[in-house]
């Protein structure tokens, strides 16, 4: 029996031109982009469709932009008779993708999700001066060894595991000097590759505490409804539905580990999920899903052709 989860991508999946094909093809997508523009008081859609990569990559733009594309796809599916509650047993999102997942599942309004992600992006950028923090990918090391690397490299600085993306793909985050040390230690411990990432801030580590406080204040001011299906939370790798719990976990997520390997393992194990559909820009989560559980069927729904194929599959 087919059981699905809808997943939503995180930062790094953005690309200039994102959403443009959807806006050209579907009035529902155009309406989403317009609503996000109005909520932010900015033509974010113009940056997405034909802006410069440098401007789009700014955290304050990339985060709401990725959410907007995911929700545009969701609205188009709804217009074609595909309701999330009828076809997904769970939702999950990678980092900022949790906001997309929650918006798709009815916890946040689209305008609130856009404004929260703008606040989140600005707060994360402001938490650490540019150049003082960074992130690195450690490839070919398991999570336990990556934790050892981070601890050894930290010294008096912050160096934390940030993302457990898939077996052999762990991202660390912290003070620039500590992360640079970690890259060398990881190579000595047998990493296939260890490389600094082109990010503007050290996400998901203790240095993000000021951003966590900003999100606690922001989330206290918005309505959070129970999602129509459970969210498998990044920091728990387990399902939640209670609005107060959702607020708490979204705050913890700013400084906490994105436990993506465990989340997909839970979904495709105890959760009983057989099919994972990634709604949004790119195919990053689809690739990770296949590395985490080769038996799970993973599909990216990103383009108008993908949407047609997905609707046909769900309607069969």
PDB file of C-alpha atoms in Angstrom, residues 128 132-135 149-161 172-182 202-209 255:
ATOM      1  CA  UNK A 128      27.157  36.714  13.606  1.00  0.00           C
ATOM      2  CA  UNK A 132      33.168  35.393  11.784  1.00  0.00           C
ATOM      3  CA  UNK A 133      31.239  32.168  11.170  1.00  0.00           C
ATOM      4  CA  UNK A 134      30.989  29.542   8.466  1.00  0.00           C
ATOM      5  CA  UNK A 135      29.942  25.971   7.684  1.00  0.00           C
ATOM      6  CA  UNK A 149      35.778  16.235  14.745  1.00  0.00           C
ATOM      7  CA  UNK A 150      33.607  19.197  15.809  1.00  0.00           C
ATOM      8  CA  UNK A 151      34.434  18.716  19.499  1.00  0.00           C
ATOM      9  CA  UNK A 152      38.158  18.431  18.830  1.00  0.00           C
ATOM     10  CA  UNK A 153      38.165  21.502  16.571  1.00  0.00           C
ATOM     11  CA  UNK A 154      36.100  23.726  18.863  1.00  0.00           C
ATOM     12  CA  UNK A 155      38.669  24.640  21.520  1.00  0.00           C
ATOM     13  CA  UNK A 156      37.332  27.858  23.048  1.00  0.00           C
ATOM     14  CA  UNK A 157      35.193  28.503  19.951  1.00  0.00           C
ATOM     15  CA  UNK A 158      31.838  27.125  18.784  1.00  0.00           C
ATOM     16  CA  UNK A 159      31.900  24.190  16.370  1.00  0.00           C
ATOM     17  CA  UNK A 160      28.724  22.091  16.214  1.00  0.00           C
ATOM     18  CA  UNK A 161      27.149  19.471  13.962  1.00  0.00           C
ATOM     19  CA  UNK A 172      29.259  21.403  10.720  1.00  0.00           C
ATOM     20  CA  UNK A 173      28.867  25.033  11.714  1.00  0.00           C
ATOM     21  CA  UNK A 174      30.553  27.559  13.988  1.00  0.00           C
ATOM     22  CA  UNK A 175      33.314  30.125  14.330  1.00  0.00           C
ATOM     23  CA  UNK A 176      35.362  30.385  11.133  1.00  0.00           C
ATOM     24  CA  UNK A 177      38.683  29.420  12.735  1.00  0.00           C
ATOM     25  CA  UNK A 178      37.156  26.367  14.428  1.00  0.00           C
ATOM     26  CA  UNK A 179      35.425  25.167  11.261  1.00  0.00           C
ATOM     27  CA  UNK A 180      38.668  25.582   9.305  1.00  0.00           C
ATOM     28  CA  UNK A 181      40.424  23.456  11.938  1.00  0.00           C
ATOM     29  CA  UNK A 182      37.651  20.875  11.670  1.00  0.00           C
ATOM     30  CA  UNK A 202      26.897  29.677  10.543  1.00  0.00           C
ATOM     31  CA  UNK A 203      23.390  28.210  10.695  1.00  0.00           C
ATOM     32  CA  UNK A 204      22.205  25.622  13.241  1.00  0.00           C
ATOM     33  CA  UNK A 205      24.852  26.182  15.895  1.00  0.00           C
ATOM     34  CA  UNK A 206      25.071  27.913  19.279  1.00  0.00           C
ATOM     35  CA  UNK A 207      26.163  31.190  17.615  1.00  0.00           C
ATOM     36  CA  UNK A 208      22.576  31.518  16.319  1.00  0.00           C
ATOM     37  CA  UNK A 209      21.129  32.031  19.823  1.00  0.00           C
ATOM     38  CA  UNK A 255      20.480  26.496  17.016  1.00  0.00           C
TER      39      UNK A 255
END
